[in-house]
Amino acid sequence: MNFLEQKILADGVVKPGNVLKVDSFLNHQIDIRLMQKIGEEFKRRFADVQFNKVLTIEASGIAIAAFIAYLNDVPVVFAKKGQTVNSTDDKYVAKAYSFTHKKFNDIFVSRPYLKPTDKILIVDDFLADGEASKALIDLVKQAGAELVGVGIAIEKGMQPGGAKLRAAGVRLESIAIVDSMDPETGFIKFREQ
Ligand code: 5GP
């Protein structure tokens, strides 16, 4: 069992509706040493690819992105969330259905921060149905940039996002993959990697 799986077992809370609550170390309070380890693990797993920018989505993705960006000495760009974005003149916009908030959000990045010459590593805290990743990949494509991979802290393997990305040929690295969880008992089963 790796460090993140151990942390999830120790401090994660399984909620009804397929929700894993990790507020105590990721989504509300942030365990910075754990973020550092996640950054180091991404650095190891993506050692064979080159990227000049890390792209994520506000808010929790930023903490996940910070250390891998620091270790590779590249900037983090985070997509912002808005209800509806009217003008697309100065920004790339994509739609994402939010698993946690049960509604569509526009996400956007201002044009100067994604360029056709960029090689982008996308990172995020969770992968569930793959909506957030799909929208981030859409922004990369709109900019004409190159996607080199997607790094996820916690993939929920019982939801289709991971399978969809892998089937599309995306280089996906998830540090912990939860294959099943039970809100009654709190039992969490991880995929062997
Ligand atoms: P997706 O777009 O892949 O369906 O869901 C990914 C996004 O939804 C993540 O950015 C994360 O914020 C949120 N999310 C999805 N499932 C969970 C979950 O079980 N727990 C938490 N804390 N966030 C989740």
mmCIF file of C-alpha atoms and ligand atoms in Angstrom:
data_model
loop_
_atom_site.group_PDB
_atom_site.id
_atom_site.type_symbol
_atom_site.label_atom_id
_atom_site.label_comp_id
_atom_site.label_asym_id
_atom_site.label_seq_id
_atom_site.Cartn_x
_atom_site.Cartn_y
_atom_site.Cartn_z
ATOM 1 C CA MET A 1 0.000 0.000 0.000
ATOM 2 C CA ASN A 2 1.447 3.405 -0.934
ATOM 3 C CA PHE A 3 1.584 6.552 1.222
ATOM 4 C CA LEU A 4 -1.606 8.062 -0.226
ATOM 5 C CA GLU A 5 -3.621 4.853 0.144
ATOM 6 C CA GLN A 6 -2.476 4.685 3.780
ATOM 7 C CA LYS A 7 -3.528 8.298 4.349
ATOM 8 C CA ILE A 8 -6.955 7.678 2.758
ATOM 9 C CA LEU A 9 -7.500 4.652 5.002
ATOM 10 C CA ALA A 10 -6.410 6.606 8.077
ATOM 11 C CA ASP A 11 -8.266 9.891 7.487
ATOM 12 C CA GLY A 12 -10.686 9.542 4.548
ATOM 13 C CA VAL A 13 -14.412 9.232 5.214
ATOM 14 C CA VAL A 14 -16.707 7.288 2.878
ATOM 15 C CA LYS A 15 -19.996 9.110 2.338
ATOM 16 C CA PRO A 16 -23.163 7.898 0.634
ATOM 17 C CA GLY A 17 -23.415 8.672 -3.096
ATOM 18 C CA ASN A 18 -19.914 7.471 -3.943
ATOM 19 C CA VAL A 19 -18.211 10.403 -2.252
ATOM 20 C CA LEU A 20 -14.876 10.087 -0.500
ATOM 21 C CA LYS A 21 -14.361 12.961 1.909
ATOM 22 C CA VAL A 22 -10.755 13.987 2.367
ATOM 23 C CA ASP A 23 -11.290 17.429 3.881
ATOM 24 C CA SER A 24 -8.770 16.857 6.658
ATOM 25 C CA PHE A 25 -5.779 16.633 4.302
ATOM 26 C CA LEU A 26 -6.782 17.801 0.827
ATOM 27 C CA ASN A 27 -10.101 19.581 0.266
ATOM 28 C CA HIS A 28 -10.312 21.931 3.253
ATOM 29 C CA GLN A 29 -7.235 21.571 5.451
ATOM 30 C CA ILE A 30 -4.132 20.758 3.389
ATOM 31 C CA ASP A 31 -1.370 18.420 4.532
ATOM 32 C CA ILE A 32 1.622 20.087 2.909
ATOM 33 C CA ARG A 33 4.056 17.194 3.469
ATOM 34 C CA LEU A 34 1.552 14.905 1.758
ATOM 35 C CA MET A 35 1.305 17.372 -1.154
ATOM 36 C CA GLN A 36 5.097 17.292 -1.392
ATOM 37 C CA LYS A 37 5.060 13.479 -1.556
ATOM 38 C CA ILE A 38 2.371 13.585 -4.244
ATOM 39 C CA GLY A 39 4.542 16.036 -6.213
ATOM 40 C CA GLU A 40 7.565 13.732 -5.851
ATOM 41 C CA GLU A 41 5.509 10.735 -6.952
ATOM 42 C CA PHE A 42 4.280 12.607 -10.060
ATOM 43 C CA LYS A 43 7.875 13.641 -10.796
ATOM 44 C CA ARG A 44 8.938 9.972 -10.670
ATOM 45 C CA ARG A 45 6.013 8.736 -12.764
ATOM 46 C CA PHE A 46 6.328 11.460 -15.412
ATOM 47 C CA ALA A 47 10.130 11.443 -15.496
ATOM 48 C CA ASP A 48 10.086 10.345 -19.158
ATOM 49 C CA VAL A 49 7.978 13.254 -20.430
ATOM 50 C CA GLN A 50 8.796 16.910 -20.865
ATOM 51 C CA PHE A 51 6.385 19.675 -19.953
ATOM 52 C CA ASN A 52 6.716 23.412 -19.471
ATOM 53 C CA LYS A 53 3.426 24.036 -17.657
ATOM 54 C CA VAL A 54 1.131 22.305 -15.182
ATOM 55 C CA LEU A 55 -2.592 22.871 -15.718
ATOM 56 C CA THR A 56 -5.194 22.270 -13.032
ATOM 57 C CA ILE A 57 -8.563 23.580 -11.870
ATOM 58 C CA GLU A 58 -9.394 25.667 -8.823
ATOM 59 C CA ALA A 59 -9.440 25.165 -5.905
ATOM 60 C CA SER A 60 -8.052 21.872 -4.604
ATOM 61 C CA GLY A 61 -6.100 21.104 -7.770
ATOM 62 C CA ILE A 62 -3.783 24.029 -7.044
ATOM 63 C CA ALA A 63 -2.240 22.391 -3.986
ATOM 64 C CA ILE A 64 -1.766 19.146 -5.929
ATOM 65 C CA ALA A 65 -0.137 21.028 -8.808
ATOM 66 C CA ALA A 66 2.181 23.195 -6.753
ATOM 67 C CA PHE A 67 4.893 20.660 -5.867
ATOM 68 C CA ILE A 68 5.230 18.934 -9.219
ATOM 69 C CA ALA A 69 5.495 22.398 -10.775
ATOM 70 C CA TYR A 70 8.068 23.446 -8.171
ATOM 71 C CA LEU A 71 10.114 20.277 -8.695
ATOM 72 C CA ASN A 72 10.158 20.832 -12.476
ATOM 73 C CA ASP A 73 10.594 24.604 -12.161
ATOM 74 C CA VAL A 74 7.545 25.389 -14.294
ATOM 75 C CA PRO A 75 4.438 27.515 -13.646
ATOM 76 C CA VAL A 76 0.991 26.312 -12.604
ATOM 77 C CA VAL A 77 -1.989 27.599 -14.551
ATOM 78 C CA PHE A 78 -5.360 26.939 -12.957
ATOM 79 C CA ALA A 79 -8.630 27.023 -14.833
ATOM 80 C CA LYS A 80 -11.166 29.260 -13.134
ATOM 81 C CA LYS A 81 -14.789 28.332 -12.623
ATOM 82 C CA GLY A 82 -17.651 30.631 -13.572
ATOM 83 C CA GLN A 83 -21.372 30.091 -13.981
ATOM 84 C CA THR A 84 -21.554 31.333 -17.552
ATOM 85 C CA VAL A 85 -18.789 33.074 -19.370
ATOM 86 C CA ASN A 86 -20.177 35.510 -21.931
ATOM 87 C CA SER A 87 -17.163 36.658 -23.870
ATOM 88 C CA THR A 88 -14.677 34.140 -25.247
ATOM 89 C CA ASP A 89 -12.551 36.814 -26.948
ATOM 90 C CA ASP A 90 -9.777 36.712 -24.401
ATOM 91 C CA LYS A 91 -10.211 33.222 -22.972
ATOM 92 C CA TYR A 92 -10.602 29.553 -23.747
ATOM 93 C CA VAL A 93 -13.836 28.186 -22.268
ATOM 94 C CA ALA A 94 -15.048 24.600 -21.719
ATOM 95 C CA LYS A 95 -18.062 23.113 -19.970
ATOM 96 C CA ALA A 96 -17.743 20.622 -17.126
ATOM 97 C CA TYR A 97 -20.476 18.896 -15.136
ATOM 98 C CA SER A 98 -19.531 19.056 -11.478
ATOM 99 C CA PHE A 99 -19.858 15.701 -9.699
ATOM 100 C CA THR A 100 -19.774 17.362 -6.287
ATOM 101 C CA HIS A 101 -22.090 20.299 -7.056
ATOM 102 C CA LYS A 102 -24.399 18.519 -9.585
ATOM 103 C CA LYS A 103 -24.403 21.353 -12.101
ATOM 104 C CA PHE A 104 -22.626 22.536 -15.246
ATOM 105 C CA ASN A 105 -19.820 25.026 -14.841
ATOM 106 C CA ASP A 106 -17.926 26.933 -17.452
ATOM 107 C CA ILE A 107 -14.220 26.739 -16.797
ATOM 108 C CA PHE A 108 -11.810 29.084 -18.471
ATOM 109 C CA VAL A 109 -8.183 30.070 -18.900
ATOM 110 C CA SER A 110 -7.118 33.463 -20.229
ATOM 111 C CA ARG A 111 -5.467 33.094 -23.631
ATOM 112 C CA PRO A 112 -1.987 34.383 -22.691
ATOM 113 C CA TYR A 113 -1.537 31.485 -20.245
ATOM 114 C CA LEU A 114 -1.980 28.653 -22.762
ATOM 115 C CA LYS A 115 0.049 28.844 -25.944
ATOM 116 C CA PRO A 116 0.345 26.578 -29.017
ATOM 117 C CA THR A 117 3.967 25.893 -28.081
ATOM 118 C CA ASP A 118 3.096 24.656 -24.565
ATOM 119 C CA LYS A 119 3.571 21.064 -23.427
ATOM 120 C CA ILE A 120 1.026 20.564 -20.692
ATOM 121 C CA LEU A 121 0.792 18.171 -17.753
ATOM 122 C CA ILE A 122 -2.734 18.227 -16.293
ATOM 123 C CA VAL A 123 -3.114 17.360 -12.612
ATOM 124 C CA ASP A 124 -6.131 17.213 -10.300
ATOM 125 C CA ASP A 125 -7.174 15.907 -6.904
ATOM 126 C CA PHE A 126 -9.913 13.468 -8.003
ATOM 127 C CA LEU A 127 -10.939 11.662 -11.155
ATOM 128 C CA ALA A 128 -14.523 10.376 -11.081
ATOM 129 C CA ASP A 129 -16.645 10.645 -14.248
ATOM 130 C CA GLY A 130 -13.839 12.460 -16.021
ATOM 131 C CA GLU A 131 -15.743 15.700 -16.622
ATOM 132 C CA ALA A 132 -13.128 18.004 -15.132
ATOM 133 C CA SER A 133 -10.274 16.276 -16.998
ATOM 134 C CA LYS A 134 -12.239 16.302 -20.249
ATOM 135 C CA ALA A 135 -12.846 20.050 -19.922
ATOM 136 C CA LEU A 136 -9.163 20.732 -19.117
ATOM 137 C CA ILE A 137 -8.092 18.658 -22.134
ATOM 138 C CA ASP A 138 -10.556 20.653 -24.235
ATOM 139 C CA LEU A 139 -8.841 23.907 -23.134
ATOM 140 C CA VAL A 140 -5.432 22.464 -24.095
ATOM 141 C CA LYS A 141 -6.780 21.522 -27.539
ATOM 142 C CA GLN A 142 -8.388 24.928 -28.082
ATOM 143 C CA ALA A 143 -5.012 26.537 -27.411
ATOM 144 C CA GLY A 144 -3.316 24.181 -29.877
ATOM 145 C CA ALA A 145 -0.994 23.046 -27.073
ATOM 146 C CA GLU A 146 0.288 19.505 -26.512
ATOM 147 C CA LEU A 147 -1.034 17.309 -23.697
ATOM 148 C CA VAL A 148 1.730 15.103 -22.293
ATOM 149 C CA GLY A 149 -0.245 13.405 -19.529
ATOM 150 C CA VAL A 150 -2.772 13.553 -16.722
ATOM 151 C CA GLY A 151 -1.749 13.034 -13.086
ATOM 152 C CA ILE A 152 -4.465 12.341 -10.517
ATOM 153 C CA ALA A 153 -4.119 11.945 -6.770
ATOM 154 C CA ILE A 154 -7.258 9.833 -6.206
ATOM 155 C CA GLU A 155 -9.066 8.038 -9.024
ATOM 156 C CA LYS A 156 -12.422 6.473 -8.230
ATOM 157 C CA GLY A 157 -12.121 3.381 -10.409
ATOM 158 C CA MET A 158 -15.803 2.464 -10.096
ATOM 159 C CA GLN A 159 -16.675 5.597 -12.093
ATOM 160 C CA PRO A 160 -15.891 5.743 -15.812
ATOM 161 C CA GLY A 161 -13.465 8.704 -16.059
ATOM 162 C CA GLY A 162 -10.236 6.713 -15.865
ATOM 163 C CA ALA A 163 -11.328 4.064 -18.352
ATOM 164 C CA LYS A 164 -12.471 6.770 -20.794
ATOM 165 C CA LEU A 165 -9.156 8.635 -20.639
ATOM 166 C CA ARG A 166 -7.090 5.435 -21.018
ATOM 167 C CA ALA A 167 -9.271 4.321 -23.961
ATOM 168 C CA ALA A 168 -8.635 7.725 -25.577
ATOM 169 C CA GLY A 169 -4.890 7.056 -25.344
ATOM 170 C CA VAL A 170 -4.212 9.629 -22.640
ATOM 171 C CA ARG A 171 -1.179 8.920 -20.458
ATOM 172 C CA LEU A 172 -2.906 8.726 -17.060
ATOM 173 C CA GLU A 173 -1.156 8.217 -13.729
ATOM 174 C CA SER A 174 -3.315 7.928 -10.605
ATOM 175 C CA ILE A 175 -1.495 7.562 -7.303
ATOM 176 C CA ALA A 176 -4.424 5.843 -5.556
ATOM 177 C CA ILE A 177 -7.245 4.058 -7.377
ATOM 178 C CA VAL A 178 -10.293 3.256 -5.258
ATOM 179 C CA ASP A 179 -12.163 0.318 -6.800
ATOM 180 C CA SER A 180 -14.938 0.113 -4.243
ATOM 181 C CA MET A 181 -15.986 1.718 -0.988
ATOM 182 C CA ASP A 182 -18.798 1.159 1.471
ATOM 183 C CA PRO A 183 -20.340 4.042 3.450
ATOM 184 C CA GLU A 184 -21.831 1.608 5.998
ATOM 185 C CA THR A 185 -18.573 -0.039 7.039
ATOM 186 C CA GLY A 186 -16.069 2.533 5.755
ATOM 187 C CA PHE A 187 -14.319 -0.255 3.825
ATOM 188 C CA ILE A 188 -12.158 0.970 0.911
ATOM 189 C CA LYS A 189 -10.635 -1.345 -1.692
ATOM 190 C CA PHE A 190 -7.692 -0.112 -3.764
ATOM 191 C CA ARG A 191 -6.625 -1.369 -7.185
ATOM 192 C CA GLU A 192 -3.227 -3.116 -7.257
ATOM 193 C CA GLN A 193 -0.866 -1.046 -9.421
HETATM 194 P P1 5GP B 1 -15.111 14.273 -12.412
HETATM 195 O O1 5GP B 1 -15.154 15.566 -13.159
HETATM 196 O O2 5GP B 1 -14.002 13.362 -12.845
HETATM 197 O O3 5GP B 1 -16.456 13.576 -12.407
HETATM 198 O O4 5GP B 1 -14.870 14.630 -10.896
HETATM 199 C C1 5GP B 1 -13.660 15.236 -10.532
HETATM 200 C C2 5GP B 1 -13.897 16.461 -9.682
HETATM 201 O O5 5GP B 1 -14.999 16.289 -8.793
HETATM 202 C C3 5GP B 1 -12.683 16.707 -8.853
HETATM 203 O O6 5GP B 1 -12.087 17.905 -9.286
HETATM 204 C C4 5GP B 1 -13.191 16.790 -7.414
HETATM 205 O O7 5GP B 1 -13.168 18.132 -7.018
HETATM 206 C C5 5GP B 1 -14.619 16.327 -7.443
HETATM 207 N N1 5GP B 1 -14.862 14.972 -6.898
HETATM 208 C C6 5GP B 1 -15.357 13.903 -7.567
HETATM 209 N N2 5GP B 1 -15.543 12.863 -6.768
HETATM 210 C C7 5GP B 1 -15.153 13.251 -5.532
HETATM 211 C C8 5GP B 1 -15.120 12.586 -4.259
HETATM 212 O O8 5GP B 1 -15.492 11.426 -4.063
HETATM 213 N N3 5GP B 1 -14.628 13.312 -3.214
HETATM 214 C C9 5GP B 1 -14.216 14.594 -3.370
HETATM 215 N N4 5GP B 1 -13.748 15.202 -2.282
HETATM 216 N N5 5GP B 1 -14.243 15.248 -4.548
HETATM 217 C C10 5GP B 1 -14.713 14.590 -5.631
#
